[in-house]
PDB file of C-alpha atoms and ligand atoms in Angstrom:
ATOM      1  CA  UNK I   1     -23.848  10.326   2.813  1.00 83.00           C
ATOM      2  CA  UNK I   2     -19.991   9.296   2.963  1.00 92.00           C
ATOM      3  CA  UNK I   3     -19.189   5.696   2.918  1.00 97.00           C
ATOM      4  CA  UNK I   4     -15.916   4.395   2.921  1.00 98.00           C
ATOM      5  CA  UNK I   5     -15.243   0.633   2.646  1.00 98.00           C
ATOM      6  CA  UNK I   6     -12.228  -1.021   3.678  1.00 98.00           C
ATOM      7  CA  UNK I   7     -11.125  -4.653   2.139  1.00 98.00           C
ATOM      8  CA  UNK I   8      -8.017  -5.883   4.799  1.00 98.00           C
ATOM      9  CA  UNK I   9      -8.452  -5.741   8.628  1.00 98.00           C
ATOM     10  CA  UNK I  10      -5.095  -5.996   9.269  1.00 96.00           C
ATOM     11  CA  UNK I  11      -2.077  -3.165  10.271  1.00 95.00           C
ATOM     12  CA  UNK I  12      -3.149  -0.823   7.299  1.00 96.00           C
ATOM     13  CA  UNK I  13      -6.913  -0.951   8.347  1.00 97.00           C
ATOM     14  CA  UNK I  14      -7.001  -0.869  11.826  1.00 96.00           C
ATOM     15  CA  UNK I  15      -4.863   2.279  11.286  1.00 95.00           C
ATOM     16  CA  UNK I  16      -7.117   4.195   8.696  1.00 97.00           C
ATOM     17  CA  UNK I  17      -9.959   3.106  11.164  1.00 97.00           C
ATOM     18  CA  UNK I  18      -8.853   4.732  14.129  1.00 96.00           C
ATOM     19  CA  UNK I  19      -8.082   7.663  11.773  1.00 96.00           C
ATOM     20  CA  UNK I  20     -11.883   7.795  10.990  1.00 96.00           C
ATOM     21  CA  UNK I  21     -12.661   7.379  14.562  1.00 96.00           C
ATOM     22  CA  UNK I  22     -10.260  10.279  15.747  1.00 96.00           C
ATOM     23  CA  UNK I  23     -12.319  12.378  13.098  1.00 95.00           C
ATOM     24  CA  UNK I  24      -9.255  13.015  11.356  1.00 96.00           C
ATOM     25  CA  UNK I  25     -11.170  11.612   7.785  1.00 96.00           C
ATOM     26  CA  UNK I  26     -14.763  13.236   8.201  1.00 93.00           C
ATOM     27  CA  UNK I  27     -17.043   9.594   6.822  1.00 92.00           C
ATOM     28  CA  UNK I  28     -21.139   9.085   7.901  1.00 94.00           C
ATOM     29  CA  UNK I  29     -20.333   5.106   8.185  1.00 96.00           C
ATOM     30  CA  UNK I  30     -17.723   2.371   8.044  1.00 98.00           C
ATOM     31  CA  UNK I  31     -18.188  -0.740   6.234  1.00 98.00           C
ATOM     32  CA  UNK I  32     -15.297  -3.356   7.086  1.00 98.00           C
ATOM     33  CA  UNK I  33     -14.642  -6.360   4.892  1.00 98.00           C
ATOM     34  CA  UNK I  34     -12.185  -9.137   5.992  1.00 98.00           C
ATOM     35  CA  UNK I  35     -12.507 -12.669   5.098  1.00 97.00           C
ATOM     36  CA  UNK I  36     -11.367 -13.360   8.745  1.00 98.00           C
ATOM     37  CA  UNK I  37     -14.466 -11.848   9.971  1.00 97.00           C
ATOM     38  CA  UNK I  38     -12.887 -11.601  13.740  1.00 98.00           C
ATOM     39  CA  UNK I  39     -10.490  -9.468  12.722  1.00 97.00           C
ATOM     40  CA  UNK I  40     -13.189  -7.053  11.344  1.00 98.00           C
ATOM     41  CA  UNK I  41     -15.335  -7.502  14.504  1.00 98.00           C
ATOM     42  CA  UNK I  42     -12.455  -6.599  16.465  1.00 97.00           C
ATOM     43  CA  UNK I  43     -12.197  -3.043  14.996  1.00 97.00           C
ATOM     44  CA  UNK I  44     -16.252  -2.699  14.808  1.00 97.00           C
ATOM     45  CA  UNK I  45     -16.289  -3.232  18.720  1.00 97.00           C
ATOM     46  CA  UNK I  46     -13.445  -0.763  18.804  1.00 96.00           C
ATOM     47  CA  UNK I  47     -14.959   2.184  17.260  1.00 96.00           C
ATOM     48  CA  UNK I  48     -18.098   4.583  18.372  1.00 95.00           C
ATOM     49  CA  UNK I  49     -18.381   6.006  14.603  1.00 95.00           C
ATOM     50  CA  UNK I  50     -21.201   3.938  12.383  1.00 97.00           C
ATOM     51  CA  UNK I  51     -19.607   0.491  11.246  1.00 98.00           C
ATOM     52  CA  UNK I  52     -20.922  -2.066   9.296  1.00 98.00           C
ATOM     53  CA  UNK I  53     -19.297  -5.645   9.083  1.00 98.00           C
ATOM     54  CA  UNK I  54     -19.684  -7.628   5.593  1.00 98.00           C
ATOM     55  CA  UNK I  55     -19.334 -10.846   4.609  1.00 98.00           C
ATOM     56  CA  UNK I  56     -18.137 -10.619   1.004  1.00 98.00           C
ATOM     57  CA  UNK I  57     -17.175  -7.723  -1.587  1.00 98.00           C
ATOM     58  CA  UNK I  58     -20.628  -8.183  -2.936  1.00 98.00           C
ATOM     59  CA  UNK I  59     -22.578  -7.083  -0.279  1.00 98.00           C
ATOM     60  CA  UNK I  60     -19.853  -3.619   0.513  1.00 98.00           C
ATOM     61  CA  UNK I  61     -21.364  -3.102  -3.114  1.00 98.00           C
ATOM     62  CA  UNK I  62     -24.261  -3.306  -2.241  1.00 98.00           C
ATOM     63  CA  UNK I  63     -24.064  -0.768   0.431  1.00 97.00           C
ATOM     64  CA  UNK I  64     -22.444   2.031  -2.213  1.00 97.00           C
ATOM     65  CA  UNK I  65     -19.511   3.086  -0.526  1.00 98.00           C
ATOM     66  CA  UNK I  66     -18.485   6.068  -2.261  1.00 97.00           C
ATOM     67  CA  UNK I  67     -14.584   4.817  -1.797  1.00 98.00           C
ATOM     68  CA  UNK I  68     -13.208   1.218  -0.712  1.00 98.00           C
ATOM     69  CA  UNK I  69      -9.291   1.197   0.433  1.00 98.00           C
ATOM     70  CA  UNK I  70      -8.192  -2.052  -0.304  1.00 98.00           C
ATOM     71  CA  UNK I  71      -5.506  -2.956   2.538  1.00 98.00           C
ATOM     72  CA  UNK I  72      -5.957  -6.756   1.946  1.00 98.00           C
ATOM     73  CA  UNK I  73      -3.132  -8.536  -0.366  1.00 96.00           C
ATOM     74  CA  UNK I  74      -1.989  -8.319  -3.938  1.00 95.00           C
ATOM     75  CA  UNK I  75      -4.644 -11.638  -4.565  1.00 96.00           C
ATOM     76  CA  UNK I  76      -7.592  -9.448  -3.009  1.00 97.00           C
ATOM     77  CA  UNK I  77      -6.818  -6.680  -5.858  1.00 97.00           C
ATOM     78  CA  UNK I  78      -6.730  -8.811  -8.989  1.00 96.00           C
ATOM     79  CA  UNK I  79      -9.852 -10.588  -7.795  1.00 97.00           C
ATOM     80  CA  UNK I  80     -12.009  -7.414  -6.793  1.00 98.00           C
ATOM     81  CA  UNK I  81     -11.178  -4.820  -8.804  1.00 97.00           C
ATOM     82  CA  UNK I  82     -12.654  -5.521 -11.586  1.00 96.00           C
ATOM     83  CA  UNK I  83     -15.996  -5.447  -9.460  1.00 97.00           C
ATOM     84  CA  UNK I  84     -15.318  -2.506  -7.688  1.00 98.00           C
ATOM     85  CA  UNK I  85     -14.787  -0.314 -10.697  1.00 97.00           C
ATOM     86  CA  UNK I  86     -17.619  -1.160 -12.650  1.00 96.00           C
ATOM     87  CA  UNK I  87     -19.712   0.264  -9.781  1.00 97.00           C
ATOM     88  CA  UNK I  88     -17.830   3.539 -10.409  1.00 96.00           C
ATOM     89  CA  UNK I  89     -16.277   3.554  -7.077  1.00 97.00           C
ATOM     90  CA  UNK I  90     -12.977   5.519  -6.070  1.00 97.00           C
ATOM     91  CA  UNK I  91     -10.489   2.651  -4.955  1.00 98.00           C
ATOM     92  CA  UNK I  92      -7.896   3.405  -3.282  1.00 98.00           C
ATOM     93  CA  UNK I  93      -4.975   0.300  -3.596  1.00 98.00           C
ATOM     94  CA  UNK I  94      -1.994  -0.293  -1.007  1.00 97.00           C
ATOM     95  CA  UNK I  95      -1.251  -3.400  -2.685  1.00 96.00           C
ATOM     96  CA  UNK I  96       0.507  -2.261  -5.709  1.00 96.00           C
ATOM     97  CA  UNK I  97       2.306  -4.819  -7.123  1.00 94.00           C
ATOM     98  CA  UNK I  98      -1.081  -6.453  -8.454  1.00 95.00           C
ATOM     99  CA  UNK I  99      -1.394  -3.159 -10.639  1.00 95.00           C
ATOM    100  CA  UNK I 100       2.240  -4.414 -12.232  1.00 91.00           C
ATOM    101  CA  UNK I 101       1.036  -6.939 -13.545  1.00 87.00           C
ATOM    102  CA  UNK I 102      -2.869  -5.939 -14.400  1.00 90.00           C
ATOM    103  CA  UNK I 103      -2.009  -2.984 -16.368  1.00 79.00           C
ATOM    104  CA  UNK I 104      -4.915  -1.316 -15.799  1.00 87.00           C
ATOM    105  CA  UNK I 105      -6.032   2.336 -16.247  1.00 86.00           C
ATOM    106  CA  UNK I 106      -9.235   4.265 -14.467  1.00 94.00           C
ATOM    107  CA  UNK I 107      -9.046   7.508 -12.888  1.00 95.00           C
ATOM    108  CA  UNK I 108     -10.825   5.720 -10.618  1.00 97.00           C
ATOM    109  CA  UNK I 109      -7.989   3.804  -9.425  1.00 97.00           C
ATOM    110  CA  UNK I 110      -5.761   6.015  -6.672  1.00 97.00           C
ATOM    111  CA  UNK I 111      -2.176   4.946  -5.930  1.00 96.00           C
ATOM    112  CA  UNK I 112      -0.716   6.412  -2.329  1.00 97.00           C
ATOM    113  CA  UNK I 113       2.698   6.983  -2.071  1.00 97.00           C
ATOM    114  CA  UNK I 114       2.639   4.248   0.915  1.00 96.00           C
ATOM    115  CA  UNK I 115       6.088   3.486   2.671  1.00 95.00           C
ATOM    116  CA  UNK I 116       8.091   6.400   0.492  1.00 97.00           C
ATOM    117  CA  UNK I 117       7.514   9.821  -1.039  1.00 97.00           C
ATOM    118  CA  UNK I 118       8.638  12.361  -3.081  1.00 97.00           C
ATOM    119  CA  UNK I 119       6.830  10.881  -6.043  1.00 97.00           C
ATOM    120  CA  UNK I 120       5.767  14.518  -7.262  1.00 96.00           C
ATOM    121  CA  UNK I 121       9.441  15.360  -7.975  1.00 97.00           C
ATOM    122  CA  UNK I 122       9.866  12.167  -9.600  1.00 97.00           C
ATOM    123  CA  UNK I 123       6.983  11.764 -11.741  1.00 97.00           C
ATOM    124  CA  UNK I 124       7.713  15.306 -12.847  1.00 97.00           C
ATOM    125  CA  UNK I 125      10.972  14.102 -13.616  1.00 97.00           C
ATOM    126  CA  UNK I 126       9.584  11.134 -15.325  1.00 96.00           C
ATOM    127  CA  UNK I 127       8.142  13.199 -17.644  1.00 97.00           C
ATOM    128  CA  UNK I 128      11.265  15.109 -18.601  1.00 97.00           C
ATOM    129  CA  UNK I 129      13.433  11.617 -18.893  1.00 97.00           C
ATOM    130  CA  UNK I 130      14.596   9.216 -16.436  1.00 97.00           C
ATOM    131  CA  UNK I 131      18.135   7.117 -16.783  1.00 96.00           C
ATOM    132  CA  UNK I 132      17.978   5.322 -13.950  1.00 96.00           C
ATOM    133  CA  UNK I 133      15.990   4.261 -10.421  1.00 97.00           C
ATOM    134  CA  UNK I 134      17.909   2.326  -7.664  1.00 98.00           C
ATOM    135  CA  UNK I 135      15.675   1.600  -4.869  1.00 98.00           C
ATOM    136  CA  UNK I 136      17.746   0.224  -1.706  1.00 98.00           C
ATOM    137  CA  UNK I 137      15.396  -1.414   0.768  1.00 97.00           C
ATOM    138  CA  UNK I 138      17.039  -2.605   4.064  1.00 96.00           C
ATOM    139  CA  UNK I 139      14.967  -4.712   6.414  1.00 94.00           C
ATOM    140  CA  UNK I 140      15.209  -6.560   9.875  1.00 94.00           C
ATOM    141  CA  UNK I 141      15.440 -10.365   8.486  1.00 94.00           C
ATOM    142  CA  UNK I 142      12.197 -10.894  10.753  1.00 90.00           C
ATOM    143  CA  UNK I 143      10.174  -8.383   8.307  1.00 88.00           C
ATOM    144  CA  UNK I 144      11.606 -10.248   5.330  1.00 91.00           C
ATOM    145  CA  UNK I 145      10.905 -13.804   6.733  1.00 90.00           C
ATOM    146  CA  UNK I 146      14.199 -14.496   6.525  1.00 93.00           C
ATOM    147  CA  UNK I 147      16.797 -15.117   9.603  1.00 94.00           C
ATOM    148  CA  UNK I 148      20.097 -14.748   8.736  1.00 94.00           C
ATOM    149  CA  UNK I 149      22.776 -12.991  11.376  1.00 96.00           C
ATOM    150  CA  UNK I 150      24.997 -10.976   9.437  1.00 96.00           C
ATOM    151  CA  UNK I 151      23.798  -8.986   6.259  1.00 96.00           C
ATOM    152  CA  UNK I 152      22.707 -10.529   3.426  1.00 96.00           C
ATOM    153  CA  UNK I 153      21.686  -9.672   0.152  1.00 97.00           C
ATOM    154  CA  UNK I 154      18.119 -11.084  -0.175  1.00 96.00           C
ATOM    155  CA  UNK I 155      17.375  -9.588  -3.770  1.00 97.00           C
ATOM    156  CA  UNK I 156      18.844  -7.726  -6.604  1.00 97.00           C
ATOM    157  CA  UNK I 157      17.137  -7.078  -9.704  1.00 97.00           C
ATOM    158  CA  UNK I 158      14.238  -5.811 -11.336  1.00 96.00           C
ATOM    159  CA  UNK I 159      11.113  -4.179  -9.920  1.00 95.00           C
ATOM    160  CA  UNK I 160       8.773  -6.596 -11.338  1.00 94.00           C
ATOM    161  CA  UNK I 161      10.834  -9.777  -9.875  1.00 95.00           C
ATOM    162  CA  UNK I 162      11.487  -8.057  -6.300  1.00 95.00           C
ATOM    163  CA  UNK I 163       7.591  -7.480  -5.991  1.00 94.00           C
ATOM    164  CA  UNK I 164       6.824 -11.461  -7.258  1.00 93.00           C
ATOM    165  CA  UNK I 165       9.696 -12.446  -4.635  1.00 94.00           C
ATOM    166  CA  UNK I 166       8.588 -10.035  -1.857  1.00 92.00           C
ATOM    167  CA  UNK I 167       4.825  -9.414  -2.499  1.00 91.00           C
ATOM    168  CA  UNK I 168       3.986  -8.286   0.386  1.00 90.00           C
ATOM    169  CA  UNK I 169       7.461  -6.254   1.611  1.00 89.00           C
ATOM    170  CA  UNK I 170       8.286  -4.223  -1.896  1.00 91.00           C
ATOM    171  CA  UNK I 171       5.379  -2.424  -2.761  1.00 94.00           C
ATOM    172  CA  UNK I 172       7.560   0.201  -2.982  1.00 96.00           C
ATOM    173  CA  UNK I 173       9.389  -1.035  -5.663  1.00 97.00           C
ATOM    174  CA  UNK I 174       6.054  -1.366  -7.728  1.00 96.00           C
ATOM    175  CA  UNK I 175       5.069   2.128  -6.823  1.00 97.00           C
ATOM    176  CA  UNK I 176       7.943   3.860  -8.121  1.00 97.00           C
ATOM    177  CA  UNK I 177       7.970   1.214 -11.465  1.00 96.00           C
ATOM    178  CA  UNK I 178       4.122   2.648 -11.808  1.00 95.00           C
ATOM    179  CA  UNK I 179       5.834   6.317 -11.634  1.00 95.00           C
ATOM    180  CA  UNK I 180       8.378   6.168 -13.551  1.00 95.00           C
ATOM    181  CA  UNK I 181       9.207   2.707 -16.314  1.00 90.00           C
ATOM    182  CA  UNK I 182       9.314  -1.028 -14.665  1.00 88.00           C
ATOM    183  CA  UNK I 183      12.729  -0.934 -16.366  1.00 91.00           C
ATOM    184  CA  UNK I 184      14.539   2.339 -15.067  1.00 93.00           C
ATOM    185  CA  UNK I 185      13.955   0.684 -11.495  1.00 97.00           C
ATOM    186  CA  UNK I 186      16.458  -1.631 -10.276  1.00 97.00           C
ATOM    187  CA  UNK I 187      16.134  -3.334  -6.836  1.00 98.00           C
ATOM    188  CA  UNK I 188      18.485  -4.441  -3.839  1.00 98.00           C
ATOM    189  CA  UNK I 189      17.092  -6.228  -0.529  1.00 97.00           C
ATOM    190  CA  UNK I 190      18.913  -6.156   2.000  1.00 97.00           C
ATOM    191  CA  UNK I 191      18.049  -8.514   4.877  1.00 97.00           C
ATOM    192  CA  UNK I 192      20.488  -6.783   7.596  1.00 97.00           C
ATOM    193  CA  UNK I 193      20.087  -7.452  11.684  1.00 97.00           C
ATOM    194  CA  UNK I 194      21.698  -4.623  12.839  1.00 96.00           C
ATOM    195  CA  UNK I 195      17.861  -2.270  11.733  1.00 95.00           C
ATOM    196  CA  UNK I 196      15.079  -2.368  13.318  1.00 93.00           C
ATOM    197  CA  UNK I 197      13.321   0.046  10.791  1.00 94.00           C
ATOM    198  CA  UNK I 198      12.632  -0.389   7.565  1.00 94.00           C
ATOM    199  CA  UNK I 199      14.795   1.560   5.328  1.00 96.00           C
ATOM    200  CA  UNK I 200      13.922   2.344   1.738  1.00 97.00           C
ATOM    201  CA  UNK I 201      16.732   4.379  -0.296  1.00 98.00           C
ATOM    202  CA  UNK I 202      16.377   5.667  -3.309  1.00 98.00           C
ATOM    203  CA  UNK I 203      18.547   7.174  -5.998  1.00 98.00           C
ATOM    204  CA  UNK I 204      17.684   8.632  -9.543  1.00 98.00           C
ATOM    205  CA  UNK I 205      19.209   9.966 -12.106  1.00 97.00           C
ATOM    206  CA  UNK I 206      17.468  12.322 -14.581  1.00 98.00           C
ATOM    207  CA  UNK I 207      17.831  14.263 -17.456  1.00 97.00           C
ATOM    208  CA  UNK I 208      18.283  17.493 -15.190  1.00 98.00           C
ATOM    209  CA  UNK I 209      19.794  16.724 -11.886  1.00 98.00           C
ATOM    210  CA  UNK I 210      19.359  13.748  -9.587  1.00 98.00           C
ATOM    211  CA  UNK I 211      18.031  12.802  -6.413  1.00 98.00           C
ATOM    212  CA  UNK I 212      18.478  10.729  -3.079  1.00 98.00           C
ATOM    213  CA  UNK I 213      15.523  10.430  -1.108  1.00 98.00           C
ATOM    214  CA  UNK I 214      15.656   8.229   2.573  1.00 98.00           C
ATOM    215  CA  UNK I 215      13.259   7.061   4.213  1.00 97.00           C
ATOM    216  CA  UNK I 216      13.384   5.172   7.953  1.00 96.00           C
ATOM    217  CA  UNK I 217       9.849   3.764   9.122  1.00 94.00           C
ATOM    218  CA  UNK I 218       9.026   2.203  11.741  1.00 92.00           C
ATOM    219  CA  UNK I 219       7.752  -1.079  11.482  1.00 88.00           C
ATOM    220  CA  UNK I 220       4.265  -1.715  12.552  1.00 87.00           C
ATOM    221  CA  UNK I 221       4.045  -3.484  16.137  1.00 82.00           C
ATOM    222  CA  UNK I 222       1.669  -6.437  15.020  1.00 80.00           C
ATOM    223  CA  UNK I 223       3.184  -6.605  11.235  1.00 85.00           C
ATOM    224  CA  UNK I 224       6.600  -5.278  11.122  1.00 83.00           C
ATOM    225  CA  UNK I 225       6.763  -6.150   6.921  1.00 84.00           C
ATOM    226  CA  UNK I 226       4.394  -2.872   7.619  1.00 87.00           C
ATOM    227  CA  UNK I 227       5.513   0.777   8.031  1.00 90.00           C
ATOM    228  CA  UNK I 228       2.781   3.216   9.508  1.00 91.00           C
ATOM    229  CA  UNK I 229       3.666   5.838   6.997  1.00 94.00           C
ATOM    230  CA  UNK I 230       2.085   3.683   4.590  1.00 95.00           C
ATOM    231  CA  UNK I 231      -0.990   3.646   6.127  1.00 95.00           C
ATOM    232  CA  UNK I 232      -1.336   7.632   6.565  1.00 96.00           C
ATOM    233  CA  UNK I 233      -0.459   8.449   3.051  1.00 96.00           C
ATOM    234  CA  UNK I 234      -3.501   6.068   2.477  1.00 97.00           C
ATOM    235  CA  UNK I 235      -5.466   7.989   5.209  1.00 97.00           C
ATOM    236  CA  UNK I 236      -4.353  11.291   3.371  1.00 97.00           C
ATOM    237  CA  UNK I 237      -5.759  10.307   0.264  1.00 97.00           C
ATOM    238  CA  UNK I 238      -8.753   9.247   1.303  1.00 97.00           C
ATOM    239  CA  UNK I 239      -9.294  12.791   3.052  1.00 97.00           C
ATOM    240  CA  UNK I 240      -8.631  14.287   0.010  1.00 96.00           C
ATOM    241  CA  UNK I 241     -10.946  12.481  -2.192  1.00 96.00           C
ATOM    242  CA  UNK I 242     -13.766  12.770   0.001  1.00 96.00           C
ATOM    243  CA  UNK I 243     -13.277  16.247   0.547  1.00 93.00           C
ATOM    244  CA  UNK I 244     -13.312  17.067  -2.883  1.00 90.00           C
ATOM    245  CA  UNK I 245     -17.581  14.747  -3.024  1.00 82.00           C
ATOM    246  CA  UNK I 246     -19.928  17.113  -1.737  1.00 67.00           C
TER     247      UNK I 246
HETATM  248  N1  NAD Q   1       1.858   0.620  -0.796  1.00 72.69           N
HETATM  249  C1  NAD Q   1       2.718   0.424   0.203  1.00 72.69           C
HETATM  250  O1  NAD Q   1       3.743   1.106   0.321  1.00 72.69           O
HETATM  251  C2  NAD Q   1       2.427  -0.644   1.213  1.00 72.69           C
HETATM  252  C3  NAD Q   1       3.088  -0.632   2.437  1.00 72.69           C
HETATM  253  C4  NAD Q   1       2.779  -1.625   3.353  1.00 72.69           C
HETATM  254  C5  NAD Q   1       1.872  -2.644   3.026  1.00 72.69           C
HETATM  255  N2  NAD Q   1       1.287  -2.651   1.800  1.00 72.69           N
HETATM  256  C6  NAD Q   1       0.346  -3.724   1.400  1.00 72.69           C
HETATM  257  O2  NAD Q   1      -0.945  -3.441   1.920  1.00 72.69           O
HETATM  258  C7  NAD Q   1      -1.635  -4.672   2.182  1.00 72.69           C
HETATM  259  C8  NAD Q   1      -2.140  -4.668   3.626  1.00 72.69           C
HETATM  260  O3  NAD Q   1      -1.032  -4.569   4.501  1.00 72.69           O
HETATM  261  P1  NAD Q   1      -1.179  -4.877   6.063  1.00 72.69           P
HETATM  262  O4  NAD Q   1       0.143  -4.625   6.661  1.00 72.69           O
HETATM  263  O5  NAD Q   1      -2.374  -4.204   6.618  1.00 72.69           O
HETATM  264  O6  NAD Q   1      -1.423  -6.462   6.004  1.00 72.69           O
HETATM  265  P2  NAD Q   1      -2.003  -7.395   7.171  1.00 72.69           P
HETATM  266  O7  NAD Q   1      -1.515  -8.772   6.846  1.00 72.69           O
HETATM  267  O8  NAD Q   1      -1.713  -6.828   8.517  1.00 72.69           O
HETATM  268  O9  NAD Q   1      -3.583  -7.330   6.925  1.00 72.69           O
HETATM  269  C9  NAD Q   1      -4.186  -7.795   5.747  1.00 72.69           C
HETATM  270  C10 NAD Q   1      -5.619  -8.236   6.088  1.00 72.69           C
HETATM  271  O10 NAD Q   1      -6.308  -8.498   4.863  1.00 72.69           O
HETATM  272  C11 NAD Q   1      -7.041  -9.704   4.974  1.00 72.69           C
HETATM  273  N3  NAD Q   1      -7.147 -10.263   3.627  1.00 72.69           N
HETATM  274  C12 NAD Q   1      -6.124 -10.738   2.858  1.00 72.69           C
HETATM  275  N4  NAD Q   1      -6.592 -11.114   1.656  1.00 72.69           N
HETATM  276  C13 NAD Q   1      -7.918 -10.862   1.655  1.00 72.69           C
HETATM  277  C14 NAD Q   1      -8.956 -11.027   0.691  1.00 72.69           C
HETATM  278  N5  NAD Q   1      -8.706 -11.552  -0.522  1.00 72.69           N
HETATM  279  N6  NAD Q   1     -10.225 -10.653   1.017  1.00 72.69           N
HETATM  280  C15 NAD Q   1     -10.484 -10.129   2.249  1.00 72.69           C
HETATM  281  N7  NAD Q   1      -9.552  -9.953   3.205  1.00 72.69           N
HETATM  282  C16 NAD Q   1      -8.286 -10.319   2.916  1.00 72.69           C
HETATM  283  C17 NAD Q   1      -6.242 -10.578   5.944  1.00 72.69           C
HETATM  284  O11 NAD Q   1      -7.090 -11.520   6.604  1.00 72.69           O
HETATM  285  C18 NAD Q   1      -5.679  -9.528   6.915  1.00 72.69           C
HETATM  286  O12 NAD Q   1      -6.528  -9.310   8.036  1.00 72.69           O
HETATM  287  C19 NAD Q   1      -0.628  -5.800   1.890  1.00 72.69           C
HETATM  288  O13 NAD Q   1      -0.832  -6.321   0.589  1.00 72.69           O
HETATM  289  C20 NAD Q   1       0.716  -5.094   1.947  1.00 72.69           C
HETATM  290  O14 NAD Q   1       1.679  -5.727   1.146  1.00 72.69           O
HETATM  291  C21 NAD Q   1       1.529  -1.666   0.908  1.00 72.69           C
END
């Protein structure tokens, strides 16, 4: 039997839910854990697939999920993981920047790409020898709390600091830090009116070439700190990891 726990009814989990609903990720039940229960509720009466609401971590344990997606906060991971992986279950985190600072290693621990991609190329390229990372987020001041009217520079520095500053906008940044060296990775914000999608850039440098990746995302409706993208590369990972469990 398939279990799949989510931690986090917000954007990110209502979005891998209706995934599992739409059969798109093949799971025998859903157990939803949000410490606003309402918001878990909400999806439960939503969906016709098997759901389970929980009031804590402890009892999803206790139901053996056989993965748990954390779509929570940066807070939820550094207080559950520890739990979670001593029950030898595949976790699956979207909020990154926790891992920054945990330094923690399990191959039970799955990163997605989230709100960017092309991190085969550049972990290959990691391996070979990186010079340099310059991610370029641009945002609509409302998804950076922030409400200036002409564009500002909101941040510009290192990966680490731009995911303590913006914990829950620059996940990106820790993602490619976790890929390639927190230090190759240097960060710009930019806080600019004129988008209304939020735009990561990102230029390396390598030992053999170099590359420019772009990517626009829509923000989500309800949370628009949130791009959907980030969301499905969660949803594809979780596909792929319980396809591979017989
Ligand atoms: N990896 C990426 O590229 C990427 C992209 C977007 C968002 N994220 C991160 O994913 C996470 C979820 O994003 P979202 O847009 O769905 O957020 P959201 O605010 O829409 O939803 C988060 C939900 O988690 C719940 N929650 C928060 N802390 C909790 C805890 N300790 N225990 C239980 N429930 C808790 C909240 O009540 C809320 O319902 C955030 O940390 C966000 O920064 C990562």
């Amino acid at each position: 039997m398939k279990k799949v726990g989510i931690i986090g009814c917000g954007a990110i989990g209502t979005i891998i839910s209706g995934a599992i609903e739409k059969g798109l990720v093949k799971c025998d039940e859903l157990i939803l854990y949000d410490y606003n229960m309402e918001r878990a509720e909400k999806i439960q009466k939503s969906l016709h697939v098997p759901v389970t609401v929980v009031k804590n971590l402890e009892e999803m344990l206790r139901l053996k999920p056989a993965v748990i997606v954390e779509a929570a906060s940066q807070q939820a991971v550094r207080d559950y993981i520890d739990k979670i992986l001593a029950e030898n279950i595949e976790l699956i985190v979207m909020s990154v920047g926790a891992l920054l600072d945990l330094k923690l290693k399990s191959n039970k621990i799955h990163i997605p790409s989230g709100a960017i991609g092309g991190l085969d190329a550049i972990s290959g390229a990691a391996i070979a020898g990186i010079d340099e990372v310059i991610l370029t987020t641009r945002k609509n001041p409302k998804a950076l709390d922030m409400d200036n009217k002409e564009e500002k520079i909101a941040y510009e520095g290192c990966a680490e600091e731009a995911v303590r500053r913006f914990p829950r906008e620059m996940n990106v940044a820790a993602t490619l830090a976790l890929t390639t060296q927190p230090e190759k990775v240097r960060v710009r914000v930019i806080s600019d009116p004129k988008v209304d999608k939020n735009v990561h850039e990102i230029k390396i440098k390598w030992k053999y070439g170099d590359m420019q990746l772009k990517f626009a995302n829509e923000p989500h409706p309800e949370n628009p700190r949130t791009s959907a993208l980030a969301a499905w590369s969660a949803i594809k990972l979780l596909k792929e990891i319980l396809e591979k469990r017989t």
